[in-house]
Structure formats: structure tokens, C-alpha cells
Coordinates of C-alpha atoms and ligand atoms in Angstrom, one line a residue:
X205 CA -41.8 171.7 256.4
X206 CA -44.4 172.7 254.1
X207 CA -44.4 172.3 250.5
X208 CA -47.1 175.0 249.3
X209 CA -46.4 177.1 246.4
X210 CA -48.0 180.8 244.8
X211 CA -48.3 179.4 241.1
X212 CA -48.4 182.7 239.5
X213 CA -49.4 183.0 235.3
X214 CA -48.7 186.2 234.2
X215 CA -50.6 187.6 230.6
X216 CA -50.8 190.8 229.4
X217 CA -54.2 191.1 230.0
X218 CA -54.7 188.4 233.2
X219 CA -53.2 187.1 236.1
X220 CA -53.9 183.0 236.8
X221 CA -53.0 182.2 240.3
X222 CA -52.8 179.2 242.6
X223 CA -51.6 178.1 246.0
X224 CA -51.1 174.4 245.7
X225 CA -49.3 172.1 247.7
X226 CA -46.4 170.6 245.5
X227 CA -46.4 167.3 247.1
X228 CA -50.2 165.8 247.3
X229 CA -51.4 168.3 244.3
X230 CA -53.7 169.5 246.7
X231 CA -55.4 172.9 245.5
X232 CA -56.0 175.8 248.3
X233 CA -56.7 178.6 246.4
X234 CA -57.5 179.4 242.6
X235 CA -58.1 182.6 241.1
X236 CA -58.1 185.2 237.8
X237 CA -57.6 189.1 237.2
X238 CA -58.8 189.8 234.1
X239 CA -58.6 192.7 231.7
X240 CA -55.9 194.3 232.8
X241 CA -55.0 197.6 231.2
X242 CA -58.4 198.1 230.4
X243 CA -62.2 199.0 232.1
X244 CA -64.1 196.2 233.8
X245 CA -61.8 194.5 235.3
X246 CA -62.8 190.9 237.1
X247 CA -61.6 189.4 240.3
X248 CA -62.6 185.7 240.6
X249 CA -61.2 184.2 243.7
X250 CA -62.4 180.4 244.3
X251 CA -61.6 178.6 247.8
X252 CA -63.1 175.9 249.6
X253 CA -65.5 175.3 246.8
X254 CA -66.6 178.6 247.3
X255 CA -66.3 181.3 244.2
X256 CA -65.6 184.6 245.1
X257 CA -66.2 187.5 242.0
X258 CA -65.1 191.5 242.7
X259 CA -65.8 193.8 239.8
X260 CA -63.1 197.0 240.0
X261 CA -60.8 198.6 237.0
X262 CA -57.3 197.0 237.2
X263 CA -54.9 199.6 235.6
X264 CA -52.1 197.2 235.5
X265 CA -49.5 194.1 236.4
X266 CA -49.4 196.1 240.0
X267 CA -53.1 196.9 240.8
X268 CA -53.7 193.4 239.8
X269 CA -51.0 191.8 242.4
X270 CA -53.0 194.2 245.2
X271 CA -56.4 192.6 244.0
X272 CA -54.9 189.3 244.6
X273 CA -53.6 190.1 247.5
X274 CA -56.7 191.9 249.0
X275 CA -58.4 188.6 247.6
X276 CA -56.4 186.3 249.7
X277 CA -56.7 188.9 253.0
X278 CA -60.5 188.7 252.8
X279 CA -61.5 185.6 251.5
X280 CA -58.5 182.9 252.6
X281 CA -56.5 181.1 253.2
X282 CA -53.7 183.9 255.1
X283 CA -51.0 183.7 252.6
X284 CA -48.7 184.3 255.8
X285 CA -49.8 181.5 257.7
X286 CA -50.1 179.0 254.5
X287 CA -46.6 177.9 254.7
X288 CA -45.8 179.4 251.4
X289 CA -42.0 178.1 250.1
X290 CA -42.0 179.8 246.8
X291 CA -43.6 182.0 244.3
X292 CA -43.6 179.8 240.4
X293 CA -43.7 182.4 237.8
X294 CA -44.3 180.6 234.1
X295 CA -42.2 182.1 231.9
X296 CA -42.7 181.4 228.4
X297 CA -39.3 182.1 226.4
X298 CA -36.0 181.0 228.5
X299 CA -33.8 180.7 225.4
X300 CA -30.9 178.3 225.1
X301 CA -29.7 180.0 228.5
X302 CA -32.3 177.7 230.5
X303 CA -32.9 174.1 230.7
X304 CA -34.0 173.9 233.8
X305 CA -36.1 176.2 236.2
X306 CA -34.2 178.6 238.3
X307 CA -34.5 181.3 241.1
X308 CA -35.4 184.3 239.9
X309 CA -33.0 187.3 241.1
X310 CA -32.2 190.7 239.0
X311 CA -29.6 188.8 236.1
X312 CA -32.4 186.6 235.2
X313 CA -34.4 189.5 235.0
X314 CA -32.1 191.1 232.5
X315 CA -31.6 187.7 230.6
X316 CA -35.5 187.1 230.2
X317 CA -35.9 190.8 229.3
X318 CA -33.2 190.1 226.5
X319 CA -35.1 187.4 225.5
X320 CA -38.3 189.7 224.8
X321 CA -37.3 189.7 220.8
X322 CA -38.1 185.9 221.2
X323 CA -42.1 186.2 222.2
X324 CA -42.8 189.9 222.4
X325 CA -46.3 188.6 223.1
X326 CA -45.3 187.3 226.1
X327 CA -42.3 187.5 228.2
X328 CA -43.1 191.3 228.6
X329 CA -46.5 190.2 230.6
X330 CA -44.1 187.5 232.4
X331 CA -41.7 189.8 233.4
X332 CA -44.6 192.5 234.6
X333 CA -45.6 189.5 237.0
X334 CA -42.1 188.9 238.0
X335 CA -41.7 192.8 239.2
X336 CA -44.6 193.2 241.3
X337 CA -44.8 190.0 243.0
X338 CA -41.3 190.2 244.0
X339 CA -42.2 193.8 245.5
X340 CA -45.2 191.9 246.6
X341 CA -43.5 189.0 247.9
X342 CA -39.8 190.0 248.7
X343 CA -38.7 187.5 252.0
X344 CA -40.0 184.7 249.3
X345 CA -37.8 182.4 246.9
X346 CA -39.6 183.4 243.3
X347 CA -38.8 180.6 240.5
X348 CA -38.8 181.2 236.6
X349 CA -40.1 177.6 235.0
X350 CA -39.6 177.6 231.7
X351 CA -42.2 176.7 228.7
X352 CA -39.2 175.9 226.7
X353 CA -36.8 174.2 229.2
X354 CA -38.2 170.8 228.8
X355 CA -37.4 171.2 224.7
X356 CA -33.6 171.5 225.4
X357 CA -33.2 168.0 225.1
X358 CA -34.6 168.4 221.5
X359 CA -31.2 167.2 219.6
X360 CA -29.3 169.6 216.8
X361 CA -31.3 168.0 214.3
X362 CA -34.4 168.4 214.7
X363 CA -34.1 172.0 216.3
X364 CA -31.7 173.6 213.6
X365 CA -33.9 175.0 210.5
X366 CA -32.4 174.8 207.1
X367 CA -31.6 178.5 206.4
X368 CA -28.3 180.5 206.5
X369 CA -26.2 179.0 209.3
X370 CA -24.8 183.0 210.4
X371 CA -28.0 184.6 210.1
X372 CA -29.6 181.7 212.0
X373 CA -27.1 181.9 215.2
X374 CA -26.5 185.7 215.0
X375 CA -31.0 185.8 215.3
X376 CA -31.3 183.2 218.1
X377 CA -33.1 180.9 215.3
X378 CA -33.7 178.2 216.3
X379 CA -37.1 175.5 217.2
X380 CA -37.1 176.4 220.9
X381 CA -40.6 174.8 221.3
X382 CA -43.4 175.5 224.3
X383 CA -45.6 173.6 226.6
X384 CA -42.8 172.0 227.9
X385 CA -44.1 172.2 231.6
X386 CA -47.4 170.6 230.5
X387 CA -45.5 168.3 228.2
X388 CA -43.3 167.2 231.0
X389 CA -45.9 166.6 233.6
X390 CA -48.2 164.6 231.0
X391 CA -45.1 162.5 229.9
X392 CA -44.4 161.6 233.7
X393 CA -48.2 160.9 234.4
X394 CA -48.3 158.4 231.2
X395 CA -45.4 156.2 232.0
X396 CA -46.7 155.9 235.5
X397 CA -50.3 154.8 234.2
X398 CA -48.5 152.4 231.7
X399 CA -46.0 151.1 235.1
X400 CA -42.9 152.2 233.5
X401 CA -39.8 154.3 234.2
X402 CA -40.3 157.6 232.1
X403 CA -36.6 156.6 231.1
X404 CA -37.7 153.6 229.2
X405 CA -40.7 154.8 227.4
X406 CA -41.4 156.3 224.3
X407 CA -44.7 158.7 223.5
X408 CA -46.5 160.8 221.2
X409 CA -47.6 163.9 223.5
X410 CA -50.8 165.9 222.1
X411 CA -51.2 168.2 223.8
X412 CA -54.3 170.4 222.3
X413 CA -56.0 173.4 223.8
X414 CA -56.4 176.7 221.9
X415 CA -52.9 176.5 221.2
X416 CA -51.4 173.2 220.2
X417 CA -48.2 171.3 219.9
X418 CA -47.2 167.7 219.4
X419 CA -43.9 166.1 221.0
X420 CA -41.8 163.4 220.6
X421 CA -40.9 162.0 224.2
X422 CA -37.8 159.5 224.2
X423 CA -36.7 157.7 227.7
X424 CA -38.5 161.1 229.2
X425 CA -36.7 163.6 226.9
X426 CA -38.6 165.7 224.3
X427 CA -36.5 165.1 221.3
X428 CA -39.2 166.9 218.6
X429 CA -42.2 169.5 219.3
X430 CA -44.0 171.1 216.8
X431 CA -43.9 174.2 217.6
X432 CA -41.1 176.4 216.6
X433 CA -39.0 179.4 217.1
X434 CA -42.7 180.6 218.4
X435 CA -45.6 179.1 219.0
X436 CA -47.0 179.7 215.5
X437 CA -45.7 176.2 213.9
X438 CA -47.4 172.9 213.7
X439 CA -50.4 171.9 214.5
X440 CA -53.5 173.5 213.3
X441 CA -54.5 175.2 216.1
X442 CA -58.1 177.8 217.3
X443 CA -56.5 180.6 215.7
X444 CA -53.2 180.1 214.5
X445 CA -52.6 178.0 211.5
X446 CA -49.7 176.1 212.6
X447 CA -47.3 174.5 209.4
X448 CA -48.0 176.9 206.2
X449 CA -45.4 177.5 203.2
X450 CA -43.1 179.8 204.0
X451 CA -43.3 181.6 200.8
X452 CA -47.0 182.1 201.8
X453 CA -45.6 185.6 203.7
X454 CA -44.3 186.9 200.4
X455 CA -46.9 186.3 198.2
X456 CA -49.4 188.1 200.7
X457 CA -47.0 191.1 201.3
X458 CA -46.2 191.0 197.6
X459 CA -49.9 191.0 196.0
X460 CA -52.1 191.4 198.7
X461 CA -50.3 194.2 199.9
X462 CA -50.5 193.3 203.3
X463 CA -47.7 194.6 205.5
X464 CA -45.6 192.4 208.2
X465 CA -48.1 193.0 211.3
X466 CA -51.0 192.5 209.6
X467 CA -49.5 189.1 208.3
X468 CA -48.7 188.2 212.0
X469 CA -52.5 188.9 212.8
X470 CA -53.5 187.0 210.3
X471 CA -51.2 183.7 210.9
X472 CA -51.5 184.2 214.6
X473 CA -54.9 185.2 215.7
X474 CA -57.4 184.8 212.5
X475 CA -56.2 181.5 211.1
X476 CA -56.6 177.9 212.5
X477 CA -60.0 176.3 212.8
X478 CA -61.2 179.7 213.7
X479 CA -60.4 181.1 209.9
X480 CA -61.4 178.3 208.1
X481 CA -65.1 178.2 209.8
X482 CA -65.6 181.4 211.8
X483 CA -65.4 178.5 215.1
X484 CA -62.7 178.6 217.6
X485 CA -64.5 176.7 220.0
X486 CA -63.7 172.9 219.3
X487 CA -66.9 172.1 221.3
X488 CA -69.1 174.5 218.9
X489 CA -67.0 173.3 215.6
X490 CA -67.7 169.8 216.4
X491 CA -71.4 170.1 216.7
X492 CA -71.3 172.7 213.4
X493 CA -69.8 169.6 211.9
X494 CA -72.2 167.2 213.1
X495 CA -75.0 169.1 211.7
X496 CA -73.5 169.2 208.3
X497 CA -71.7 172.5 207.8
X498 CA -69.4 172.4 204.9
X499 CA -66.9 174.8 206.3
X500 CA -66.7 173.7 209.8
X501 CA -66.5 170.0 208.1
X502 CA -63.4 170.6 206.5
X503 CA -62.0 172.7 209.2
X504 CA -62.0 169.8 211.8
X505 CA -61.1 167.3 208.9
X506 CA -57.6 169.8 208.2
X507 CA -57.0 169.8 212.3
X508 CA -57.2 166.1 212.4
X509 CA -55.5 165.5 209.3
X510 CA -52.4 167.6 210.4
X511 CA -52.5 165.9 213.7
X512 CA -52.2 162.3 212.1
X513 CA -49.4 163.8 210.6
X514 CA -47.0 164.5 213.1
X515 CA -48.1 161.4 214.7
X516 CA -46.9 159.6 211.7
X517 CA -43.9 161.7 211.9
X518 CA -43.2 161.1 215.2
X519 CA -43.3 157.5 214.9
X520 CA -40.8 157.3 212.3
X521 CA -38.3 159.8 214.7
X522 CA -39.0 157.3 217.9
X523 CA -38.4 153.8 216.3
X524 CA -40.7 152.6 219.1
X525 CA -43.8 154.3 219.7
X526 CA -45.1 152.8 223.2
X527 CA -48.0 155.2 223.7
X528 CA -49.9 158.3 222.4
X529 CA -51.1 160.4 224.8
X530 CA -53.9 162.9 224.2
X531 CA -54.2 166.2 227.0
X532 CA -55.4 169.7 227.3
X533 CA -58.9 171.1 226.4
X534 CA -59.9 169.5 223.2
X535 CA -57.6 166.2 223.8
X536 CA -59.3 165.5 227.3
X537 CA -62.9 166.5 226.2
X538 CA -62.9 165.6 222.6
X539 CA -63.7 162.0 221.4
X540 CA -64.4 163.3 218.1
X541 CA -61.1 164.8 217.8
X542 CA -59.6 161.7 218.9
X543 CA -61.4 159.2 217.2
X544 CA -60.7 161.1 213.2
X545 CA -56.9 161.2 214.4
X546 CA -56.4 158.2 214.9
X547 CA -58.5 156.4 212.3
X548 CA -56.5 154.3 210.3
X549 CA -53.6 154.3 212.2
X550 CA -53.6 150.5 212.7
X551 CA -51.2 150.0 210.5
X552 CA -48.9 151.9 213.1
X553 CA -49.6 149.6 216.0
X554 CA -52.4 152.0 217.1
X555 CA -55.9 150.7 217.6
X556 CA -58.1 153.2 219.7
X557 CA -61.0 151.1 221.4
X558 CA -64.3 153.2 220.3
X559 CA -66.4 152.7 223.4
X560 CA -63.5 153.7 225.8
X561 CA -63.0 156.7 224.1
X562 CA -66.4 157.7 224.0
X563 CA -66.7 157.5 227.9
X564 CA -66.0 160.9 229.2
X565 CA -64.1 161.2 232.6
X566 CA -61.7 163.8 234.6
X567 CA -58.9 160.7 235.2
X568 CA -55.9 159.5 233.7
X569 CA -57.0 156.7 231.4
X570 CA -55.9 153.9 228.4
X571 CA -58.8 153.9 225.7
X572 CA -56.7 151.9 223.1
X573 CA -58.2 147.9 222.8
X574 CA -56.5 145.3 224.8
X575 CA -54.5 144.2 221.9
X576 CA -53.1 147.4 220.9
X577 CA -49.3 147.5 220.4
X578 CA -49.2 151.1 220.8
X579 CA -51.4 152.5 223.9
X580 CA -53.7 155.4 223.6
X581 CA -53.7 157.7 226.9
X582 CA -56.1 160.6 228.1
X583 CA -53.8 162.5 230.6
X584 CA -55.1 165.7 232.0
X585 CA -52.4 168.1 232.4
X586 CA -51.5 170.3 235.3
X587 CA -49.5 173.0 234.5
X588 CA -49.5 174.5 237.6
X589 CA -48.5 171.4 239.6
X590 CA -46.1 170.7 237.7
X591 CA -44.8 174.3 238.0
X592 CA -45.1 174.0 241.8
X593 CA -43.5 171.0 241.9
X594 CA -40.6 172.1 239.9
X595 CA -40.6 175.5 242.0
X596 CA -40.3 173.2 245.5
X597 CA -37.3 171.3 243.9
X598 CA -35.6 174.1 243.4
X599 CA -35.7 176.0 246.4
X600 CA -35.4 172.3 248.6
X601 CA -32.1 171.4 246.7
Ligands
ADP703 P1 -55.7 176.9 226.8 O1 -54.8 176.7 225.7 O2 -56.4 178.2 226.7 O3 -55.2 176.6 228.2 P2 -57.5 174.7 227.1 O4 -56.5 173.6 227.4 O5 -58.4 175.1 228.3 O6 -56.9 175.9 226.5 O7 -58.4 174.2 225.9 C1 -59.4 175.0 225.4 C2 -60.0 174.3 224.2 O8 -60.6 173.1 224.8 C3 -61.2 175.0 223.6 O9 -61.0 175.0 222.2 C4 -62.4 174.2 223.9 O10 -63.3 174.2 222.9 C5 -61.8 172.9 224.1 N1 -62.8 172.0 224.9 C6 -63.1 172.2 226.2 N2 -64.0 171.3 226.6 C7 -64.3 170.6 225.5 C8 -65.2 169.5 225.1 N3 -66.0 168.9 226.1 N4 -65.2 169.0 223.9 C9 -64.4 169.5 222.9 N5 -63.5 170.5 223.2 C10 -63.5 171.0 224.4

């Protein structure tokens, strides 16, 4: 019995893929169809260390499942011979209808598609994925894993906003929060490295790439995430600006004349650190910074500062905080980011050990100093492990 999975990451513009094998991680096949819907599409097929680029327009979802296919047929390994068990499509919004991942077959399909007025943005792209690689892939199992599954453990209370109880349920709003699959694998990851059952530890998950979200992990449950009915609350993020007054919508429809869409352009795509110093790179914002630029300065200052926040927060919804665990792009790679987060956060048990997190390094890892009540993890996440590995479990039960 094999346990190798087709991790598929459906966008509306690219297609991620990966065969991995859901039991030893091991990677077989990695690969990206970009700008889809558009001229100059790129192919990048990597296997056996070996990177593989084809340059040919990809129309759409469908042309793009052929160029992965064709991919695989000339370049390895023979998806038929691979022992494939499952296509893992990430699906971004399941709604309240999914706590756990699930086989996909056509009433999913028509759930998820309801669920479209949830994250226009992306369960549209999802579901493309979904259609052709079932066409693609039909004597397969294919499994929907949720972003938001592993936030259904998020109590009442921290997922109900305070608005008009009718309007709320009869509009589906609610804090669904996202990242769950990499919140989930990170959580499991840092109680192993700290030798303790996930169901008796208690973390701080931060997990920042371009998009960011904070949550608070109890026994292994998220019960808090920062981000929201969509991914637009929290934490300061590249481009979106996470947490802003409400009220901020108004006045900027009211007396800047700006209309709905335009809003959501600003607030999702031209806010963040990218907004407030023309950087969306953390790498490039951090050096901008370094070098004494005012703007970029202050942008990495607000990012941190909203970070210590919700770790603050957090601490106070936990009780017991055993660990805070940094992952993703910047949180993996950025010491700088780390180090202004946590400064002065001693008087929460947390004391980060300067040299260790200074060392750079692909592995899990404690940088906190010996004495620290409160540990302070690097975890890189694996998104699509963790989706293949959910995908496996379902199709084994
Ligand atoms: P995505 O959300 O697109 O999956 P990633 O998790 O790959 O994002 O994170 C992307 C972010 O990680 C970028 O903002 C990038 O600047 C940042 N990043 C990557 N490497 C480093 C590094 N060495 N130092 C600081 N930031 C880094």
C-alpha cells in the first residue's frame, strides 16, 4: 500500500502541485502553472533535483491541468505507476458545513460553490481546479481540506462579531478564520519538538507570509485566529492592513468618494507594509529599515507592534501560554521580525535568546533562553504535507 498523494493548489491565476508521500514527507514532484488566463504562461516542473521550465499560453484551469499532465508524461515520475491514493485539493472557504476534510463528489461541489459569496477571490479558482482534475483524474479519490476546518473549534465567543444577531446568521457572519492546514501542521510539529501531547499544550501560532494570521492553540484546538470572516482581519500583513476601524469604510466612501470595490482594493491589495512604505517584500523592508528609511521604519515598527498585540491577547485567552511558535516566509527567515515582537515580552514569561535567533536554519528549532517560562519555536510549515496527510486519512479510514 502506497501512501502518495497529488497535492493540488488551485489560484486563479496558478496551479501549485505536488506528489508527496503522506507518510515520510518525502517530495517526488513539485511544480507551478502560472498566469493562467493570460499570455506567457510558465510551466516549472522540478524532479529529482532537476528544474524543468516550458514557456506556452495557458488559457485556463483546463489547459493548465494538460500542462501538468504533459509535465509529469515527459519529465517523471509516471503518475500511473507512482501509486497515487488521492488527489488534495486546498479549498479555502468550507463554511460551518466542514470541520474536517472530506471526499470531494458533485454535493460538495454545489456546497463550496454556495459558499463562493464567502471568498469570491478564491473558491471560484478552487472549484476550477476541482472540475478539471476530476475529468483529469476520475478512477481517483479527490479530497477537499479545508483552510478553515481547523478554526471550527474556535468557541461562540470568540467567532461571533458584535452586530445584529439576524443579519449576522441570515449573512453567514461569522470569524471563520484561514490557514488552518498550516496552523494545524505547525501546532502538531511544536508539541512534538517541546515532547508533549498536542492535547496538553498551549501555543501562540504566527504564522507570517504575505498574508498573516495569529492563533490561539488550546490542547491542539484553535480557539482564536485573527483572521476573520475573510482573510482581511488581523495582522498587518504585505498588502492587506489587517485590524482597521470599521467606520474607516464610511468615511472613505463618504468624503473620498471612493466606491465599495475600490475600498476592497485598497484594504486588500494596497495596504499592509506594502502601503505604508511602497515594500512588500519583508526581506527588502527590513534592509530599507536598516539603512534608515523613515517610512519603511515605521512600517515594520506597526507590523511588529500589531503582532505583540495579539500575542498579548492571546496570552490572556489561554491562561497558560507554553510556547510561541513563529512559521511561514517572514517568521522562518526573519530574525528581525522576531526579535521587535517579542522585545519586552519578559514580563509574559517570554525571553527570546538573541544569538539563537539570529542563527538561520531550514529545521524545527527552540530560540527562547534556557530559563524561559514560555518557549519560542521556528516551525517551518508544510502545507502540502499536511494536506496529503489529511487527504490519505480520509481515503484509508
Ligand atoms: P505566501 O503567503 O505567499 O505563501 P510565504 O510564506 O512564502 O508567503 O512568505 C513570503 C514572505 O516571506 C515574503 O514577504 C518574503 O519577504 C518573506 N521572506 C522570505 N524569506 C525571507 C527572509 N530571508 N527574510 C525575511 N523575510 C523573508
Amino acid at each position: 500500500m502506497t501512501s502518495r498523494v497529488l497535492v493540488i493548489n488551485s489560484g486563479s491565476s496558478s496551479l501549485k502541485y505536488q506528489v508527496v508521500d503522506a507518510v515520510d514527507g518525502d517530495v517526488l514532484a513539485v511544480g507551478l502553472v502560472e498566469r493562467i488566463g493570460t499570455t506567457g504562461g510558465v510551466i516549472s516542473h522540478e524532479v529529482g533535483g532537476e528544474k524543468h521550465v516550458l514557456r506556452r499560453d495557458v488559457p485556463d484551469h483546463d489547459a493548465a491541468m494538460a500542462a501538468m499532465t504533459e509535465a509529469f508524461v515527459s519529465h517523471g515520475p509516471q503518475l500511473e505507476t507512482v501509486g497515487l491514493i488521492a488527489v488534495g485539493h486546498r479549498v479555502v472557504q468550507g463554511g460551518e458545513e466542514y470541520e474536517r476534510p472530506v471526499v470531494i463528489d458533485d454535493n460538495v461541489v454545489r456546497v463550496v460553490t454556495e459558499l463562493v459569496d464567502l471568498a469570491p477571490l478564491h473558491n471560484p479558482a478552487n472549484l476550477a481546479g476541482i472540475r478539471v482534475a476530476r475529468a483529469h483524474f476520475p478512477d481517483l479519490p479527490h479530497v477537499a481540506i479545508f483552510d478553515t476546518a481547523f478554526h471550527m473549534t474556535v468557541p461562540p465567543v470568540a467567532h461571533t462579531y458584535a452586530i445584529d444577531a439576524d443579519v449576522a446568521r441570515r449573512h453567514r457572519v461569522r470569524r471563520y478564520g484561514f490557514h488552518g492546514t498550516s496552523h494545524a501542521y505547525v501546532s502538531r510539529e511544536a508539541a512534538r519538538l517541546l515532547g508533549r501531547p498536542p492535547a496538553e499544550t498551549n501555543m501562540i501560532v504566527l504564522h507570517l507570509g504575505n498574508g498573516a494570521s495569529a492563533t490561539a492553540v488550546r490542547g491542539g484546538e484553535s480557539v482564536d485566529t485573527s483572521m476573520g470572516l475573510t482573510p482581511l482581519e488581523g495582522l498587518v500583513m504585505g498588502t492587506r492592513s489587517g485590524d482597521i476601524d470599521p467606520a474607516i469604510v464610511f468615511h472613505l466612501a463618504r468624503t473620498a468618494g471612493m466606491d465599495i470595490d475600490e475600498i476592497d482594493d485598497l484594504l486588500n491589495k494596497r495596504s499592509g507594509v506594502l502601503g505604508l512604505s511602497g515594500r512588500q517584500d519583508m526581506r527588502d523592508l527590513v534592509a530599507a529599515a536598516e539603512t534608515g528609511d523613515t517610512a519603511a521604519m515605521l512600517a515594520l515598527d506597526v507590523y511588529c507592534y500589531r503582532l505583540r498585540k495579539y500575542v498579548g491577547a492571546y496570552t490572556a485567552a489561554l491562561g497558560r501560554v507554553d510556547a510561541v511558535v513563529f512559521t511561514a516566509g517572514v517568521g522562518e527567515n526573519s530574525a528581525a521580525v522576531r526579535a521587535r515582537t517579542l522585545a519586552g515580552l519578559e514580563v509574559l514569561g517570554i525571553e527570546l535568546d538573541a544569538e539563537a535567533n539570529a542563527a538561520t536554519g531550514r529545521t524545527a528549532r527552540d530560540i527562547a533562553l534556557p530559563g524561559s517560562r514560555v518557549r519560542v519555536l521556528v516551525v517551518p510549515t508544510n502545507e502540502e504535507l499536511e494536506i496529503a496527510r489529511q487527504a490519505a486519512e480520509v481515503v484509508n479510514r
